[in-house]
Short mmCIF file of C-alpha atoms in Angstrom, two decimals:
data_model
loop_
_atom_site.label_atom_id
_atom_site.label_comp_id
_atom_site.label_asym_id
_atom_site.label_seq_id
_atom_site.Cartn_x
_atom_site.Cartn_y
_atom_site.Cartn_z
CA MET A 214 0.06 0.18 -0.25
CA ASP A 215 1.35 3.37 -0.91
CA ASN A 216 1.44 6.09 1.96
CA TRP A 217 -0.43 9.22 0.97
CA SER A 218 -2.08 12.23 2.56
CA SER A 219 -4.16 14.82 0.78
CA TYR A 220 -5.58 17.70 2.77
CA ARG A 221 -8.47 20.21 1.57
CA HIS A 222 -10.03 23.32 2.10
CA PRO A 223 -13.30 23.03 0.71
CA ALA A 224 -15.95 24.77 -0.66
CA LEU A 225 -17.80 27.08 1.80
CA PRO A 226 -21.25 25.87 0.69
CA LEU A 227 -20.70 22.35 1.52
CA ARG A 228 -18.68 23.29 4.92
CA ASP A 229 -21.85 25.46 6.11
CA LEU A 230 -24.70 23.40 4.72
CA GLY A 231 -23.79 19.94 3.84
CA LEU A 232 -20.76 17.63 4.59
CA ALA A 233 -16.99 18.52 3.35
CA CYS A 234 -14.18 16.16 3.16
CA LEU A 235 -11.23 17.98 4.88
CA GLY A 236 -8.56 15.35 3.78
CA ALA A 237 -8.05 11.64 3.74
CA GLY A 238 -4.69 9.51 3.40
CA GLU A 239 -3.52 5.66 4.14
CA GLN A 240 0.02 4.84 5.65
CA SER A 241 1.26 1.13 6.79
CA GLY A 242 4.10 0.04 8.58
CA LEU A 243 5.53 1.09 12.15
CA LEU A 244 3.90 4.70 12.27
CA PRO A 245 4.56 7.03 15.41
CA SER A 246 2.01 6.97 18.22
CA PHE A 247 0.69 10.07 20.11
CA ALA A 248 -1.86 11.21 22.62
CA GLY A 249 -4.02 14.21 23.40
CA ARG A 250 -4.37 15.43 20.01
CA THR A 251 -8.14 17.08 19.78
CA LEU A 252 -9.76 18.03 16.41
CA SER A 253 -12.00 20.93 15.51
CA SER A 254 -13.59 18.25 13.00
CA HIS A 255 -14.78 14.97 12.98
CA GLY A 256 -12.54 11.93 11.50
CA ILE A 257 -12.75 8.20 11.34
CA VAL A 258 -9.93 5.60 11.04
CA LEU A 259 -9.88 1.84 9.56
CA VAL A 260 -7.35 -0.48 10.43
CA SER A 261 -7.18 -3.25 7.85
CA GLU A 262 -4.10 -4.99 9.15
CA GLY A 263 -2.09 -5.39 12.61
CA SER A 264 -3.10 -4.16 16.10
CA GLY A 265 -2.34 -1.43 18.27
CA HIS A 266 -3.63 0.83 20.99
CA PHE A 267 -6.72 3.62 20.67
CA SER A 268 -7.32 6.18 23.94
CA VAL A 269 -10.23 8.55 24.28
CA ASP A 270 -10.23 11.00 26.97
CA GLY A 271 -8.67 9.13 29.18
CA ARG A 272 -9.97 5.41 28.26
CA ARG A 273 -7.41 3.06 26.84
CA PHE A 274 -8.32 0.36 24.11
CA GLU A 275 -6.56 -2.22 22.36
CA VAL A 276 -7.42 -2.43 18.89
CA ARG A 277 -7.15 -5.38 16.65
CA ALA A 278 -7.86 -5.41 12.81
CA PRO A 279 -10.34 -5.17 11.12
CA ALA A 280 -11.64 -2.11 13.15
CA ILE A 281 -12.94 1.03 12.72
CA MET A 282 -11.71 4.54 15.38
CA TRP A 283 -14.33 7.62 15.37
CA LEU A 284 -12.97 10.99 16.38
CA PHE A 285 -15.08 13.63 17.57
CA PRO A 286 -14.52 17.44 17.44
CA GLY A 287 -13.19 18.50 20.97
CA VAL A 288 -12.52 15.35 21.90
CA SER A 289 -8.91 14.19 22.79
CA HIS A 290 -7.41 11.30 21.23
CA GLY A 291 -4.52 9.01 20.16
CA TYR A 292 -3.49 5.86 18.77
CA GLY A 293 -0.77 4.04 17.33
CA PRO A 294 0.21 0.71 16.08
CA GLU A 295 2.45 -2.17 18.33
CA PRO A 296 6.36 -2.73 17.06
CA ALA A 297 4.96 -5.02 14.05
CA GLY A 298 2.89 -2.13 12.65
CA TRP A 299 -0.49 -1.89 11.04
CA ASN A 300 -2.74 0.00 8.11
CA GLU A 301 -4.44 2.98 8.73
CA HIS A 302 -6.98 4.39 6.20
CA TRP A 303 -8.30 8.05 7.87
CA LEU A 304 -10.66 10.82 6.75
CA LEU A 305 -11.49 13.85 7.88
CA PHE A 306 -14.88 15.71 7.36
CA THR A 307 -17.02 18.22 9.00
CA GLY A 308 -20.46 20.19 8.54
CA PRO A 309 -24.09 20.32 9.67
CA MET A 310 -24.42 16.70 7.64
CA ALA A 311 -22.23 15.25 10.27
CA ARG A 312 -24.82 15.76 12.98
CA ALA A 313 -27.10 14.35 10.77
CA PHE A 314 -25.05 11.26 10.12
CA GLU A 315 -24.87 10.52 14.17
CA GLU A 316 -28.30 11.00 14.90
CA LEU A 317 -29.15 8.36 12.15
CA GLY A 318 -26.73 5.95 13.92
CA CYS A 319 -23.79 6.00 11.52
CA TYR A 320 -21.49 6.42 15.12
CA ALA A 321 -21.83 7.40 18.28
CA ARG A 322 -19.58 8.66 20.95
CA ASP A 323 -20.02 6.46 23.10
CA SER A 324 -18.69 3.93 21.26
CA PRO A 325 -15.87 5.31 19.43
CA LEU A 326 -14.40 2.12 18.38
CA LEU A 327 -15.70 -0.67 16.48
CA GLN A 328 -14.12 -3.98 16.85
CA LEU A 329 -15.07 -6.06 13.75
CA ASP A 330 -14.93 -9.81 12.93
CA GLY A 331 -13.98 -11.40 10.26
CA SER A 332 -17.55 -11.42 8.52
CA SER A 333 -17.19 -8.03 8.37
CA GLU A 334 -13.73 -7.87 6.36
CA GLN A 335 -15.02 -7.71 2.97
CA ASP A 336 -17.74 -5.39 4.12
CA LEU A 337 -14.81 -2.67 5.11
CA MET A 338 -12.89 -3.64 1.87
CA GLU A 339 -15.78 -1.98 0.20
CA SER A 340 -15.28 1.12 2.34
CA LEU A 341 -11.51 0.95 1.31
CA GLY A 342 -12.11 0.75 -2.21
CA LEU A 343 -13.19 4.08 -2.40
CA PHE A 344 -9.96 5.44 -0.94
CA PRO A 345 -8.41 5.63 -4.25
CA ALA A 346 -11.15 7.42 -5.48
CA LEU A 347 -10.94 10.38 -2.75
CA ARG A 348 -7.08 10.36 -3.31
CA ALA A 349 -7.96 11.26 -6.75
CA ALA A 350 -10.81 13.66 -5.74
CA LEU A 351 -8.39 15.79 -3.38
CA SER A 352 -5.28 16.15 -5.74
CA VAL A 353 -7.60 18.24 -8.03
CA GLY A 354 -8.78 21.69 -7.68
CA GLY A 355 -12.31 23.43 -8.06
CA HIS A 356 -15.52 22.57 -6.71
CA HIS A 357 -16.52 19.66 -8.61
CA SER A 358 -13.86 17.69 -7.02
CA ASP A 359 -15.12 19.13 -3.84
CA LEU A 360 -18.41 17.41 -4.32
CA ASP A 361 -16.79 14.60 -5.59
CA ALA A 362 -15.65 13.97 -2.26
CA SER A 363 -17.93 14.80 -0.56
CA LEU A 364 -19.89 12.08 -1.86
CA LEU A 365 -17.38 9.54 -1.46
CA CYS A 366 -16.52 10.75 2.04
CA GLN A 367 -20.62 9.79 3.05
CA ARG A 368 -20.51 6.40 0.98
CA VAL A 369 -17.45 5.47 3.28
CA LEU A 370 -19.21 6.85 6.73
CA VAL A 371 -22.54 4.90 5.34
CA GLU A 372 -20.54 1.53 4.82
CA ALA A 373 -18.52 2.04 7.73
CA GLY A 374 -21.62 2.84 9.93
CA LYS A 375 -23.48 -0.28 9.02
CA HIS A 376 -20.74 -1.71 11.37
CA ARG A 377 -21.91 0.13 14.26
CA ASN A 378 -24.27 -2.57 16.23
CA HIS A 379 -22.04 -5.32 14.89
CA GLY A 380 -21.33 -8.66 17.32
CA ALA A 381 -24.96 -8.67 17.94
CA SER A 382 -26.72 -12.24 18.43
CA GLY A 383 -27.46 -13.70 15.06
CA SER A 384 -25.53 -13.74 11.91
CA PRO A 385 -25.61 -10.84 9.28
CA ARG A 386 -27.00 -13.57 6.22
CA ASP A 387 -29.46 -14.49 9.03
CA GLU A 388 -30.27 -10.64 9.47
CA GLU A 389 -30.44 -10.18 5.92
CA LYS A 390 -32.86 -13.23 5.52
CA LEU A 391 -35.19 -11.67 8.17
CA LEU A 392 -34.99 -8.45 6.78
CA THR A 393 -36.29 -9.66 3.16
CA ARG A 394 -39.04 -11.42 4.60
CA LEU A 395 -40.00 -8.55 6.53
CA HIS A 396 -40.11 -6.31 3.23
CA GLU A 397 -42.67 -9.44 1.69
CA MET A 398 -44.71 -8.97 4.60
CA ALA A 399 -45.08 -5.33 5.84
CA HIS A 400 -48.21 -4.87 3.24
CA LEU A 401 -50.09 -7.36 6.05
CA PRO A 402 -52.27 -5.91 8.39
CA LEU A 403 -50.24 -7.62 11.33
CA SER A 404 -49.01 -6.33 14.78
CA LEU A 405 -45.64 -6.40 15.80
CA PRO A 406 -46.31 -9.93 17.59
CA GLN A 407 -47.89 -11.45 15.04
CA LEU A 408 -45.19 -10.19 12.20
CA ALA A 409 -42.43 -11.47 14.59
CA ALA A 410 -44.73 -14.91 15.32
CA SER A 411 -45.11 -15.27 11.31
CA LEU A 412 -40.88 -14.92 11.07
CA ASN A 413 -40.80 -17.40 13.81
CA VAL A 414 -38.59 -14.94 15.70
CA THR A 415 -39.49 -12.98 19.27
CA ALA A 416 -40.93 -9.52 19.24
CA SER A 417 -37.83 -8.68 21.18
CA GLU A 418 -35.44 -10.34 18.36
CA LEU A 419 -37.19 -8.84 15.45
CA ARG A 420 -37.11 -5.24 17.14
CA HIS A 421 -33.20 -5.82 17.61
CA ALA A 422 -32.30 -7.41 14.32
CA VAL A 423 -34.46 -4.47 12.34
CA GLN A 424 -32.57 -1.76 14.88
CA THR A 425 -29.18 -3.00 14.13
CA ALA A 426 -29.66 -3.66 10.35
CA THR A 427 -31.36 0.01 9.73
CA GLY A 428 -31.35 2.10 12.58
CA VAL A 429 -34.86 2.38 13.26
CA GLY A 430 -37.52 0.01 14.82
CA PRO A 431 -39.43 -2.29 13.04
CA LYS A 432 -42.43 -0.36 13.37
CA GLU A 433 -41.36 2.38 12.02
CA LEU A 434 -39.90 0.30 9.11
CA VAL A 435 -42.87 -0.91 8.45
CA ILE A 436 -44.54 2.05 8.21
CA GLN A 437 -41.54 3.58 5.74
CA LEU A 438 -42.57 0.39 3.35
CA ARG A 439 -45.65 0.93 3.39
CA MET A 440 -45.61 4.48 2.45
CA SER A 441 -43.09 3.50 -0.29
CA ARG A 442 -45.85 0.86 -1.64
CA ALA A 443 -48.56 2.91 -1.14
CA GLN A 444 -46.63 6.07 -3.24
CA SER A 445 -45.98 3.41 -6.16
CA LEU A 446 -49.60 2.33 -6.22
CA LEU A 447 -50.61 5.97 -6.46
CA ALA A 448 -48.33 6.69 -9.22
CA ASP A 449 -48.80 4.08 -11.11
CA THR A 450 -52.38 2.87 -11.21
CA ASP A 451 -55.67 4.17 -10.93
CA LEU A 452 -56.98 2.09 -7.92
CA PRO A 453 -59.34 4.33 -5.43
CA VAL A 454 -57.62 5.54 -2.55
CA GLN A 455 -59.06 2.93 -0.13
CA ARG A 456 -58.08 0.18 -2.25
CA VAL A 457 -54.38 1.37 -1.77
CA ALA A 458 -54.76 1.65 1.72
CA THR A 459 -55.88 -1.72 1.78
CA LEU A 460 -53.36 -3.08 -0.33
CA THR A 461 -50.84 -1.70 1.94
CA GLY A 462 -51.95 -2.95 5.07
CA TYR A 463 -54.39 -0.47 6.29
CA ASP A 464 -58.29 -1.48 6.99
CA ASP A 465 -59.66 2.60 7.95
CA PRO A 466 -58.83 4.44 4.83
CA ALA A 467 -59.36 7.72 6.73
CA TYR A 468 -56.11 6.70 9.30
CA PHE A 469 -54.28 5.38 6.15
CA SER A 470 -54.73 9.31 4.43
CA ARG A 471 -53.85 10.69 7.65
CA LEU A 472 -50.77 8.92 8.01
CA PHE A 473 -49.74 9.31 4.12
CA THR A 474 -50.16 13.14 4.82
CA LYS A 475 -48.16 12.81 7.91
CA LYS A 476 -45.54 11.15 6.49
CA THR A 477 -45.01 12.42 3.01
CA GLY A 478 -46.41 16.26 3.13
CA PHE A 479 -49.04 15.25 0.84
CA SER A 480 -52.29 13.87 0.61
CA PRO A 481 -53.10 10.91 -1.52
CA THR A 482 -54.81 12.69 -3.73
CA GLN A 483 -52.65 15.44 -4.18
CA PHE A 484 -49.67 13.15 -4.64
CA ARG A 485 -51.49 11.42 -7.11
CA ARG A 486 -51.92 14.68 -8.80
CA ASP A 487 -48.56 15.52 -8.96
CA HIS A 488 -46.85 11.90 -9.65
CA HIS A 489 -49.30 10.36 -11.51
CA ARG A 490 -47.95 8.48 -14.53
CA LYS A 491 -50.50 7.59 -16.32
CA SER A 492 -50.33 7.95 -20.26
CA ARG A 493 -51.59 11.27 -21.40
CA HIS A 494 -51.81 10.37 -25.39
#
């Protein structure tokens, strides 16, 4: 792995309104350790090989690859490899969207270190695969490359954020199958206990699996899936709103209309008027 680092002063709109990539790099080998550093931005360090240590506000952690270290503004930290060295890939970012990523569960201040296992190594490699493109974007001037770097940064954060609850009971493959079945059954008029029973898990297991994989509870996920189905039916068909409600799991069309309006900002009739795809030939 080539050692490289690139820093950037991105366009102000990204810093003030979105998410800006301030820099990135990759280093390997016996790198110097440090302690007591405080950043004014967010950061992420992915360790793909080797082992070492990571300290945050007086807490010390042992790090063993694969691992993800999250750095937060104003929080004192330090890290470094053992004498055998390690491979690290780092990224600095800032902007109001950083708070959105935190609130949506990509990272948490009380879990600055994510120690992954072998089953997540391939997913981690997908994140690392974005670093060559990041390097290229950061090496070119102009607003277009600022936008490229911002989008690549967001993709790294999303991929890394999927591992926040890694290590919970159940394999990723089992959870993927459970979510697939949940998607298939979301339109059925079932309560959470009934839905869990149909999936052969307890309500608690279902809640945990969905929260781990998506960052929301099963009730909210079912509503999201139902609203998406309702939007497609309203846009693609001429079915009455009452029938759309039934097909998305709601026996009470008035309740469906209120919920649809709350979640989308439009009544079913308004949404159909604006998005209906019926041919006008």
